[in-house]
Structures are given as structure tokens and as C-alpha cells.
Amino acid sequence: MDGPTIADVARLAGVSKGAVSLALNDKPGVSEETRQRIKQAAKDLNWRPSIHARAMLRSRAFAVGLVLARDPRHLALDPFFAGFLGGVETVLAGSGSVLVLQVVGRDERAEAESYRGLATERRIDGAFLLDIRRDDGRLQLLSELGLTAVAIGPATVDYGATPAVGIRDADGITAAVDHLVELGHRRIAFVEGDPAYLHSSSRLDAWLQAMRGHGLPAVLHEVGYFTGDGGAAATRRLLAREQHRPTAIVYASDLMAVAGMSVAREAGLRVPEDLSVTGFDDNPEAAHLHPALTTVHQDPVSVGAAAAELLLALIDGRDGRPDTVAPRLITRASTSPLS
């Protein structure tokens, strides 16, 4: 047996189907008394408009988008992304909206075309912007497309008119350097992620400033591109230096740090006795390595939830307050006093 329809609600309330639409979408055109009578009729019949009907009535897609220009192979190894999606879904689950995800590989033109297609076809009401790049054209693009957007990136960056959830990743790198200096280290190297991303340059800048703040030379710097292979290669270059070989290395991600620890062992070095190591992310396996990894903990689930709450508020025309999330250093066994 078919369930109740909008016609049944209209019949019970003694109004037209158009009046039901106006009342249930809180639009003007019906008296408050009639609105309440219609809502009571819908409640008595246990009738709710379908997502498709709601979308038609409100000119809404009830969907938000995320387009990523990343290598899918690297994406599979990124725990931040999985946690971020989990946080987004915790908010979307009770909102009636869904997430539309597209991964286009490292092709910025395809990324832009995806956003254009989603906007033109009215498949999404707004979008998340991850992996913010230098001179990122997506901020202007989404504004031109009329799409509500929320950026997720370093808290120190000015995103213009685009609201953002800021991550204070610089605080985590500064804490790692301070920790190593307290242990007596002076030759502290840094392995950067991918320079194309602002969160990578933000962490590099934090290392530079922290080293200079302690009166130490900031010269031991290599790029690892946030990959295991890149982190291993960067570590080999640092350890090959005949002069000023580092006694400690700060990595911009746990994945690079784990690879670096393996390279150090291959070179006959003990971690942490000969080389102290810190990471960034606090991946689930970080606490179970041998030695357990000292790292900067960030909570991608909280970041995703904050971003989703802000985006939905903006789409609904409600006040949405940009937020910041602060990571913290977790001290484990991969760092020790300089021997």
C-alpha cells in the first residue's frame, strides 16, 4: 500500500497542495493558523517530502562537494583525509545532505571543470576546499560559480572572503623544535612535504622561525613531498652530509618520519640514541612503532565536523563562525637527550 502523499495532507488540512508547499517550507503566502494546521496534518499522516521534492521546492541539491586533485595512490595512504571524511559524515548524517566526492588526479584543469560541472548541473549547494595551494584559483572560481565554500588550511593564511576552518599546524612544529632543543639538540633538520601546498610551507616557516628563535642555523632542509619514498630520499640526503649531519629530524608527516627511521637504521644509526625523530599527524600506528614515534597530534575528525557544520550553516543562511583547531605534541620514545 502506498504511503501518504502531499495531496492527502492538503485534503486533511482543507487546503491546496501549493499551500502545503508554502507552509512546510516556511515561505510566506499562508496565515500562521493555516501553517500550523498543515504541519499538524502532515504530522498526523507521518508524511515528509522526499529529498527530491525538497530539492525541487527549495532549489537545493541537498549535497555538498569535495573535488581533489591528488594521486589516488597517495590519497589511500593519507589518514588525515579518512578522518576528515569521517568528521564530515558525522554532521551530514543528520542533515539530509550527502557528500559528492570526485578525485581527478593531479590535474588542476580537471579539478576546475569538475567544480564547474557540479555547479552548472546544480548537483551541490556548496563545497569544501582542501589542499589549498599558492595563488589558489579555486577561491575565486567557486565565488564566480555562486557556490558557498569553506576552506580548510593553515590558520595563518588569509582566505579572503572565503570562510575557513584554520589548523594551527605551525604551533605543532614549533612545539617539536622546542622539545628537541630542550633535549640538547642543535643540528635539527626539517623534511618538508609538498611545497605546492600552503600547509606544507606553513610548517616549513614554523621550523625556520622556531630555529631562529633559539638562535640556531636553519640550514638542514630537504623536501619529501609527503610520501614514504620522498621522506626516505630526503633522509638519505641529510645523513650523507659529512659536516653538520643532523642529530634530530622534524618531519612534516608521520609517513615521511617512518620512512626516515627505516633509512636511519639501514645507515647503522640508532633511534633515538643517534638520531631523534618527530612526525606530524599522529597516525594510528605511530604509538605502536619501535620506537614509538614522537609526533604532533591533530584531530581530522574534529576538523571535518567543524568544516561541515560551518558549510551547512552558510548554505542555510545561518550565522557560521570560522573555527581554528590546535594540534599538540605527543612525546614518545623516538626522541631522547643528545648523547
Coordinates of C-alpha atoms in Angstrom, one line a residue:
M1 CA 0.0 0.0 0.0
D2 CA 1.4 3.4 -1.0
G3 CA 2.1 5.9 1.8
P4 CA 0.5 9.3 2.3
T5 CA 1.1 12.0 -0.3
I6 CA 1.1 15.8 -0.4
A7 CA -2.5 15.5 -1.8
D8 CA -3.5 13.6 1.4
V9 CA -2.0 16.3 3.6
A10 CA -3.8 19.0 1.6
R11 CA -7.1 17.1 1.8
L12 CA -6.8 16.7 5.6
A13 CA -5.9 20.3 6.2
G14 CA -8.5 21.6 3.7
V15 CA -6.0 23.5 1.6
S16 CA -4.3 23.3 -1.8
K17 CA -1.1 21.4 -2.5
G18 CA 0.6 24.7 -3.2
A19 CA -0.4 25.9 0.3
V20 CA 1.2 22.7 1.8
S21 CA 4.5 23.5 0.0
L22 CA 4.5 27.1 1.3
A23 CA 3.7 26.1 4.8
L24 CA 6.2 23.2 5.1
N25 CA 9.0 25.3 3.5
D26 CA 8.2 28.2 5.9
K27 CA 7.5 30.6 3.0
P28 CA 5.0 33.5 3.1
G29 CA 1.6 33.1 1.4
V30 CA -0.4 31.4 4.1
S31 CA -1.6 32.5 7.5
E32 CA 0.1 31.3 10.7
E33 CA -3.1 29.5 11.7
T34 CA -3.2 27.7 8.3
R35 CA 0.5 26.9 8.5
Q36 CA 0.1 25.2 11.9
R37 CA -2.9 23.3 10.7
I38 CA -1.0 22.0 7.7
K39 CA 2.0 21.0 9.8
Q40 CA -0.3 19.1 12.2
A41 CA -1.9 17.3 9.3
A42 CA 1.5 16.3 7.9
K43 CA 2.4 15.1 11.4
D44 CA -0.8 13.1 11.8
L45 CA -0.2 11.4 8.5
N46 CA 3.5 10.9 9.2
W47 CA 4.3 12.5 5.9
R48 CA 7.6 14.0 4.9
P49 CA 8.6 15.4 1.5
S50 CA 11.2 13.3 -0.3
I51 CA 14.7 14.6 -0.8
H52 CA 13.9 15.1 -4.5
A53 CA 10.7 17.0 -3.7
R54 CA 12.5 19.2 -1.1
A55 CA 15.3 19.9 -3.7
M56 CA 12.7 20.9 -6.3
L57 CA 10.8 23.1 -3.8
R58 CA 13.8 24.9 -2.3
S59 CA 16.1 24.9 -5.4
R60 CA 18.5 22.9 -3.3
A61 CA 20.6 19.8 -4.2
F62 CA 20.9 18.7 -0.5
A63 CA 24.5 17.8 -1.3
V64 CA 28.0 19.3 -0.7
G65 CA 31.0 18.6 -2.8
L66 CA 34.7 17.9 -2.5
V67 CA 37.0 17.7 -5.5
L68 CA 40.6 16.5 -5.0
A69 CA 43.4 16.9 -7.5
R70 CA 45.6 14.2 -5.9
D71 CA 47.2 10.9 -6.9
P72 CA 44.7 8.3 -5.7
R73 CA 47.6 6.1 -4.6
H74 CA 48.9 8.7 -2.2
L75 CA 45.4 9.5 -1.1
A76 CA 44.9 6.0 0.1
L77 CA 47.8 6.4 2.5
D78 CA 46.6 9.7 4.0
P79 CA 45.0 9.2 7.3
F80 CA 44.0 12.9 7.6
F81 CA 41.7 12.5 4.6
A82 CA 40.0 9.5 6.0
G83 CA 39.5 11.2 9.4
F84 CA 38.3 14.4 7.7
L85 CA 35.7 12.5 5.7
G86 CA 34.5 10.7 8.9
G87 CA 34.0 14.1 10.6
V88 CA 32.1 15.5 7.7
E89 CA 29.8 12.4 7.6
T90 CA 29.0 12.7 11.3
V91 CA 27.5 16.1 10.6
L92 CA 25.9 15.3 7.2
A93 CA 24.2 12.1 8.6
G94 CA 21.6 14.1 10.5
S95 CA 21.3 16.9 8.0
G96 CA 19.6 15.3 5.0
S97 CA 22.6 16.3 2.8
V98 CA 25.1 13.9 1.2
L99 CA 28.7 14.3 0.1
V100 CA 29.7 14.2 -3.6
L101 CA 33.4 13.3 -3.8
Q102 CA 35.5 13.4 -7.0
V103 CA 39.2 12.5 -7.3
V104 CA 40.7 13.8 -10.6
G105 CA 44.4 13.0 -10.2
R106 CA 46.9 15.8 -10.2
D107 CA 45.1 17.8 -12.9
E108 CA 44.1 21.3 -11.8
R109 CA 42.2 21.9 -15.0
A110 CA 40.1 18.8 -14.5
E111 CA 39.6 19.9 -10.9
A112 CA 38.2 23.3 -12.1
E113 CA 36.0 21.6 -14.7
S114 CA 34.6 19.3 -12.1
Y115 CA 33.5 22.3 -9.9
R116 CA 32.0 23.9 -13.0
G117 CA 30.0 20.8 -13.9
L118 CA 28.8 20.3 -10.3
A119 CA 27.7 24.0 -10.1
T120 CA 26.1 24.1 -13.6
E121 CA 24.2 20.9 -13.1
R122 CA 23.2 22.2 -9.6
R123 CA 24.4 18.9 -8.1
I124 CA 25.8 20.6 -5.0
D125 CA 24.9 23.5 -2.7
G126 CA 28.5 24.2 -1.5
A127 CA 32.0 22.8 -1.4
F128 CA 35.0 22.1 0.8
L129 CA 38.4 23.3 -0.3
L130 CA 41.3 21.1 0.9
D131 CA 44.9 21.2 -0.1
I132 CA 45.0 25.0 -0.5
R133 CA 47.8 26.0 -2.9
R134 CA 49.8 29.1 -3.5
D135 CA 47.7 31.6 -5.5
D136 CA 44.8 29.1 -5.5
G137 CA 42.3 30.0 -8.2
R138 CA 39.6 27.8 -6.7
L139 CA 38.7 30.5 -4.1
Q140 CA 37.8 32.9 -6.9
L141 CA 36.3 30.2 -9.1
L142 CA 33.8 29.0 -6.6
S143 CA 32.8 32.6 -5.9
E144 CA 32.2 33.2 -9.6
L145 CA 30.1 29.9 -9.8
G146 CA 28.0 31.1 -6.9
L147 CA 28.9 28.1 -4.7
T148 CA 29.2 28.5 -1.0
A149 CA 32.7 27.3 0.1
V150 CA 34.6 26.6 3.2
A151 CA 38.4 26.4 3.1
I152 CA 40.4 24.1 5.3
G153 CA 44.1 25.0 5.8
P154 CA 46.7 26.8 7.9
A155 CA 45.2 29.3 10.4
T156 CA 47.9 31.8 9.5
V157 CA 46.6 32.2 5.9
D158 CA 44.2 34.9 4.7
Y159 CA 41.5 33.2 2.6
G160 CA 39.8 36.5 1.6
A161 CA 36.1 36.3 1.5
T162 CA 36.0 32.5 1.9
P163 CA 35.3 31.3 5.4
A164 CA 37.8 28.8 6.7
V165 CA 38.5 26.2 9.4
G166 CA 42.1 27.1 10.3
I167 CA 44.5 24.5 11.5
R168 CA 47.3 25.8 13.7
D169 CA 49.9 23.4 12.4
A170 CA 52.7 25.9 12.9
D171 CA 52.1 25.5 16.7
G172 CA 52.8 21.8 16.4
I173 CA 56.1 22.3 14.5
T174 CA 57.2 24.9 17.0
A175 CA 56.5 22.6 19.9
A176 CA 58.5 19.8 18.2
V177 CA 61.6 22.1 17.8
D178 CA 61.2 23.4 21.3
H179 CA 61.1 19.8 22.6
L180 CA 64.3 18.9 20.7
V181 CA 66.1 22.0 21.8
E182 CA 65.3 21.2 25.5
L183 CA 66.8 17.8 24.9
G184 CA 70.1 19.5 23.9
H185 CA 69.8 19.2 20.1
R186 CA 71.2 22.0 17.9
R187 CA 71.5 20.5 14.5
I188 CA 67.8 20.0 13.9
A189 CA 66.8 19.2 10.3
F190 CA 63.4 19.6 8.7
V191 CA 61.8 17.4 5.9
E192 CA 59.1 19.4 4.2
G193 CA 56.1 18.0 2.5
D194 CA 54.9 19.2 -1.0
P195 CA 55.9 22.9 -1.5
A196 CA 52.8 23.4 -3.7
Y197 CA 50.5 23.3 -0.6
L198 CA 50.2 26.1 1.9
H199 CA 50.1 23.7 4.8
S200 CA 53.5 22.5 3.7
S201 CA 55.0 25.9 3.5
S202 CA 53.3 26.8 6.8
R203 CA 55.1 24.0 8.6
L204 CA 58.4 25.0 6.9
D205 CA 58.0 28.6 8.0
A206 CA 57.3 27.5 11.6
W207 CA 60.5 25.4 11.6
L208 CA 62.5 28.3 10.3
Q209 CA 61.1 30.7 12.8
A210 CA 61.5 28.3 15.7
M211 CA 65.1 27.6 14.9
R212 CA 65.9 31.3 14.5
G213 CA 64.1 32.0 17.8
H214 CA 66.5 29.7 19.5
G215 CA 69.5 31.3 17.7
L216 CA 70.1 28.1 15.7
P217 CA 71.0 27.9 12.0
A218 CA 68.1 26.7 9.8
V219 CA 70.1 25.2 7.0
L220 CA 69.3 21.4 7.2
H221 CA 66.2 21.3 5.0
E222 CA 65.0 18.8 2.4
V223 CA 61.7 18.2 0.6
G224 CA 59.9 14.8 0.9
Y225 CA 56.6 15.6 -0.8
F226 CA 54.5 13.9 2.0
T227 CA 55.4 10.4 0.6
G228 CA 57.3 7.5 2.0
D229 CA 59.7 7.4 -0.9
G230 CA 60.2 11.1 -0.7
G231 CA 60.8 11.0 3.0
A232 CA 63.4 8.2 2.6
A233 CA 65.3 10.1 -0.1
A234 CA 65.3 13.3 1.9
T235 CA 66.7 11.5 4.9
R236 CA 69.4 9.9 2.9
R237 CA 70.5 13.3 1.6
L238 CA 70.6 14.7 5.1
L239 CA 72.5 11.8 6.6
A240 CA 75.0 11.9 3.7
R241 CA 76.3 15.3 4.8
E242 CA 79.8 15.0 6.0
Q243 CA 79.6 18.2 8.0
H244 CA 76.6 19.3 10.1
R245 CA 74.8 16.0 9.9
P246 CA 71.6 16.3 11.9
T247 CA 71.2 14.8 15.4
A248 CA 67.4 15.3 15.1
I249 CA 64.9 15.5 12.2
V250 CA 61.5 17.1 12.3
Y251 CA 59.3 15.6 9.6
A252 CA 56.2 17.3 8.2
S253 CA 54.2 14.0 8.3
D254 CA 54.3 10.6 10.0
L255 CA 54.6 8.8 6.7
M256 CA 57.9 10.5 5.9
A257 CA 59.1 10.1 9.5
V258 CA 58.5 6.3 9.4
A259 CA 60.4 6.0 6.2
G260 CA 63.2 8.2 7.6
M261 CA 63.5 6.0 10.7
S262 CA 64.0 3.0 8.4
V263 CA 66.7 4.8 6.4
A264 CA 68.5 5.7 9.7
R265 CA 68.5 2.1 10.8
E266 CA 69.9 1.0 7.4
A267 CA 72.7 3.5 7.9
G268 CA 73.6 1.9 11.2
L269 CA 72.1 4.7 13.4
R270 CA 70.0 4.1 16.5
V271 CA 66.8 5.9 17.0
P272 CA 66.7 7.9 19.3
E273 CA 70.3 7.4 20.7
D274 CA 72.0 8.6 17.5
L275 CA 69.1 10.4 15.8
S276 CA 65.9 11.8 17.3
V277 CA 62.8 11.8 15.1
T278 CA 59.5 13.6 15.2
G279 CA 56.5 13.3 12.9
F280 CA 53.2 15.1 12.3
D281 CA 49.7 13.7 12.2
D282 CA 49.8 11.0 14.9
N283 CA 48.7 8.2 12.6
P284 CA 47.2 5.2 14.4
E285 CA 50.4 3.2 14.0
A286 CA 52.6 5.9 15.4
A287 CA 52.2 4.7 19.0
H288 CA 53.0 1.1 18.1
L289 CA 56.3 1.6 16.2
H290 CA 59.6 0.6 17.7
P291 CA 60.5 3.1 19.0
A292 CA 57.1 4.7 19.3
L293 CA 57.0 8.0 17.4
T294 CA 57.1 11.4 19.0
T295 CA 54.6 13.3 16.8
V296 CA 52.2 16.2 16.5
H297 CA 48.6 15.0 17.1
Q298 CA 45.9 16.6 15.1
D299 CA 42.2 15.6 15.1
P300 CA 41.0 15.4 11.4
V301 CA 37.6 14.1 12.6
S302 CA 37.0 17.4 14.5
V303 CA 38.3 19.4 11.5
G304 CA 35.9 17.6 9.2
A305 CA 33.0 18.1 11.6
A306 CA 33.7 21.8 12.1
A307 CA 34.0 22.3 8.3
A308 CA 30.7 20.5 7.7
E309 CA 28.9 22.5 10.4
L310 CA 30.2 25.8 9.0
L311 CA 29.3 24.9 5.4
L312 CA 25.8 23.8 6.2
A313 CA 25.2 26.9 8.3
L314 CA 26.3 29.2 5.4
I315 CA 24.2 27.3 2.9
D316 CA 21.1 27.6 5.2
G317 CA 21.8 31.3 5.7
R318 CA 22.6 30.9 9.3
D319 CA 25.5 32.5 11.2
G320 CA 28.5 30.4 10.7
R321 CA 31.6 31.1 12.7
P322 CA 35.0 30.2 11.2
D323 CA 36.9 27.9 13.6
T324 CA 40.5 27.0 14.5
V325 CA 41.9 23.7 15.6
A326 CA 45.1 23.4 17.6
P327 CA 47.3 20.3 17.4
R328 CA 49.5 19.2 20.2
L329 CA 52.9 17.4 20.6
I330 CA 52.8 13.8 21.8
T331 CA 56.2 12.8 23.3
R332 CA 57.2 9.2 22.8
A333 CA 60.3 7.1 22.5
S334 CA 61.7 8.3 19.2
T335 CA 63.3 11.4 20.9
S336 CA 65.9 11.5 23.6
P337 CA 68.6 13.8 25.1
L338 CA 71.6 14.4 22.8
S339 CA 74.3 11.9 23.8

